PDB file of C-alpha atoms in Angstrom:
ATOM      1  CA  UNK A   1      25.839  -2.555  55.638  1.00 63.00           C
ATOM      2  CA  UNK A   2      27.046   0.439  57.648  1.00 70.00           C
ATOM      3  CA  UNK A   3      26.539   2.775  54.686  1.00 75.00           C
ATOM      4  CA  UNK A   4      22.841   1.808  54.571  1.00 92.00           C
ATOM      5  CA  UNK A   5      22.136   2.615  58.228  1.00 94.00           C
ATOM      6  CA  UNK A   6      21.161   6.241  57.496  1.00 94.00           C
ATOM      7  CA  UNK A   7      18.608   5.078  54.904  1.00 95.00           C
ATOM      8  CA  UNK A   8      17.199   2.500  57.308  1.00 96.00           C
ATOM      9  CA  UNK A   9      17.004   5.165  60.033  1.00 96.00           C
ATOM     10  CA  UNK A  10      15.085   7.524  57.745  1.00 96.00           C
ATOM     11  CA  UNK A  11      12.579   4.783  56.915  1.00 96.00           C
ATOM     12  CA  UNK A  12      12.035   3.993  60.594  1.00 95.00           C
ATOM     13  CA  UNK A  13      11.772   7.681  61.468  1.00 97.00           C
ATOM     14  CA  UNK A  14       8.981   8.195  58.904  1.00 97.00           C
ATOM     15  CA  UNK A  15       6.626   6.251  61.182  1.00 94.00           C
ATOM     16  CA  UNK A  16       7.506   8.497  64.100  1.00 96.00           C
ATOM     17  CA  UNK A  17       7.122  11.636  61.978  1.00 97.00           C
ATOM     18  CA  UNK A  18       3.667  10.497  60.862  1.00 97.00           C
ATOM     19  CA  UNK A  19       2.515   9.897  64.448  1.00 96.00           C
ATOM     20  CA  UNK A  20       3.814  13.295  65.522  1.00 97.00           C
ATOM     21  CA  UNK A  21       2.278  15.008  62.490  1.00 97.00           C
ATOM     22  CA  UNK A  22      -1.126  13.641  63.525  1.00 97.00           C
ATOM     23  CA  UNK A  23      -0.627  15.496  66.814  1.00 95.00           C
ATOM     24  CA  UNK A  24       0.407  18.755  65.156  1.00 97.00           C
ATOM     25  CA  UNK A  25       4.207  18.470  65.219  1.00 97.00           C
ATOM     26  CA  UNK A  26       6.292  18.803  62.056  1.00 97.00           C
ATOM     27  CA  UNK A  27       9.682  17.241  62.794  1.00 97.00           C
ATOM     28  CA  UNK A  28      12.907  17.619  60.802  1.00 97.00           C
ATOM     29  CA  UNK A  29      16.161  15.773  61.498  1.00 98.00           C
ATOM     30  CA  UNK A  30      19.419  17.563  60.703  1.00 98.00           C
ATOM     31  CA  UNK A  31      22.082  15.763  58.682  1.00 97.00           C
ATOM     32  CA  UNK A  32      24.387  15.894  61.696  1.00 98.00           C
ATOM     33  CA  UNK A  33      21.708  14.294  63.901  1.00 98.00           C
ATOM     34  CA  UNK A  34      21.109  11.576  61.300  1.00 97.00           C
ATOM     35  CA  UNK A  35      24.836  10.857  61.219  1.00 96.00           C
ATOM     36  CA  UNK A  36      25.007  10.597  65.022  1.00 97.00           C
ATOM     37  CA  UNK A  37      21.927   8.370  65.137  1.00 97.00           C
ATOM     38  CA  UNK A  38      23.385   6.150  62.416  1.00 95.00           C
ATOM     39  CA  UNK A  39      26.659   5.803  64.307  1.00 94.00           C
ATOM     40  CA  UNK A  40      24.914   4.993  67.580  1.00 95.00           C
ATOM     41  CA  UNK A  41      22.435   2.630  65.929  1.00 95.00           C
ATOM     42  CA  UNK A  42      24.998   0.437  64.211  1.00 94.00           C
ATOM     43  CA  UNK A  43      26.859  -2.513  65.663  1.00 93.00           C
ATOM     44  CA  UNK A  44      29.484  -4.461  63.669  1.00 90.00           C
ATOM     45  CA  UNK A  45      28.076  -7.766  64.954  1.00 92.00           C
ATOM     46  CA  UNK A  46      24.344  -7.010  64.907  1.00 91.00           C
ATOM     47  CA  UNK A  47      24.189  -4.539  62.020  1.00 89.00           C
ATOM     48  CA  UNK A  48      21.117  -2.269  62.207  1.00 89.00           C
ATOM     49  CA  UNK A  49      19.349  -4.164  65.002  1.00 92.00           C
ATOM     50  CA  UNK A  50      20.334  -1.590  67.677  1.00 96.00           C
ATOM     51  CA  UNK A  51      18.910   1.224  65.511  1.00 96.00           C
ATOM     52  CA  UNK A  52      15.344   0.933  66.806  1.00 95.00           C
ATOM     53  CA  UNK A  53      16.558   1.203  70.397  1.00 96.00           C
ATOM     54  CA  UNK A  54      18.755   4.179  69.488  1.00 97.00           C
ATOM     55  CA  UNK A  55      15.751   5.948  67.933  1.00 98.00           C
ATOM     56  CA  UNK A  56      13.672   5.296  71.055  1.00 98.00           C
ATOM     57  CA  UNK A  57      16.362   6.418  73.488  1.00 97.00           C
ATOM     58  CA  UNK A  58      17.742   9.378  71.559  1.00 97.00           C
ATOM     59  CA  UNK A  59      14.645  10.760  69.837  1.00 98.00           C
ATOM     60  CA  UNK A  60      11.280   9.275  70.883  1.00 98.00           C
ATOM     61  CA  UNK A  61      11.709   9.334  74.674  1.00 98.00           C
ATOM     62  CA  UNK A  62      13.159  12.874  74.883  1.00 97.00           C
ATOM     63  CA  UNK A  63      10.493  14.171  72.450  1.00 97.00           C
ATOM     64  CA  UNK A  64       7.734  12.582  74.535  1.00 97.00           C
ATOM     65  CA  UNK A  65       9.089  14.220  77.687  1.00 98.00           C
ATOM     66  CA  UNK A  66       9.267  17.620  75.994  1.00 97.00           C
ATOM     67  CA  UNK A  67       5.739  17.276  74.608  1.00 97.00           C
ATOM     68  CA  UNK A  68       4.291  16.196  77.959  1.00 97.00           C
ATOM     69  CA  UNK A  69       6.051  19.034  79.771  1.00 98.00           C
ATOM     70  CA  UNK A  70       4.661  21.578  77.289  1.00 96.00           C
ATOM     71  CA  UNK A  71       8.142  22.522  76.116  1.00 97.00           C
ATOM     72  CA  UNK A  72       7.210  21.735  72.499  1.00 97.00           C
ATOM     73  CA  UNK A  73       4.171  23.492  71.078  1.00 95.00           C
ATOM     74  CA  UNK A  74       1.927  21.889  68.421  1.00 96.00           C
ATOM     75  CA  UNK A  75       1.820  23.772  65.137  1.00 96.00           C
ATOM     76  CA  UNK A  76       5.448  24.881  65.358  1.00 94.00           C
ATOM     77  CA  UNK A  77       8.238  23.146  63.455  1.00 96.00           C
ATOM     78  CA  UNK A  78      10.534  20.940  65.556  1.00 98.00           C
ATOM     79  CA  UNK A  79      14.188  20.633  64.555  1.00 98.00           C
ATOM     80  CA  UNK A  80      16.235  17.677  65.796  1.00 98.00           C
ATOM     81  CA  UNK A  81      19.831  18.880  66.029  1.00 98.00           C
ATOM     82  CA  UNK A  82      23.055  17.830  67.750  1.00 98.00           C
ATOM     83  CA  UNK A  83      24.245  19.703  70.840  1.00 98.00           C
ATOM     84  CA  UNK A  84      27.009  18.361  73.079  1.00 97.00           C
ATOM     85  CA  UNK A  85      27.005  15.020  71.234  1.00 96.00           C
ATOM     86  CA  UNK A  86      23.276  14.514  71.881  1.00 97.00           C
ATOM     87  CA  UNK A  87      20.225  14.859  69.665  1.00 98.00           C
ATOM     88  CA  UNK A  88      17.937  17.577  70.996  1.00 97.00           C
ATOM     89  CA  UNK A  89      14.619  19.004  69.818  1.00 97.00           C
ATOM     90  CA  UNK A  90      14.318  22.758  69.391  1.00 97.00           C
ATOM     91  CA  UNK A  91      11.557  25.006  68.078  1.00 96.00           C
TER      92      UNK A  91
END
């Protein structure tokens, strides 16, 4: 199951990417960020169930804050990368 977490994460992230694309943001997740998200979104007991929460906490919420603050500009590509063991959005 653990080896499938990255694929499940990519499927779930497609919905987020589509919503952001409608607002003018093109988002790309680095391989390193996908690996970190997959590790944080997997639980040996619950499998991929924690993945949705990990996506919200590590990607959606920080992106929303950056968009609302004007830190991220529509029309410019957004890269999700790992810095200091956290996923961050940079343009």
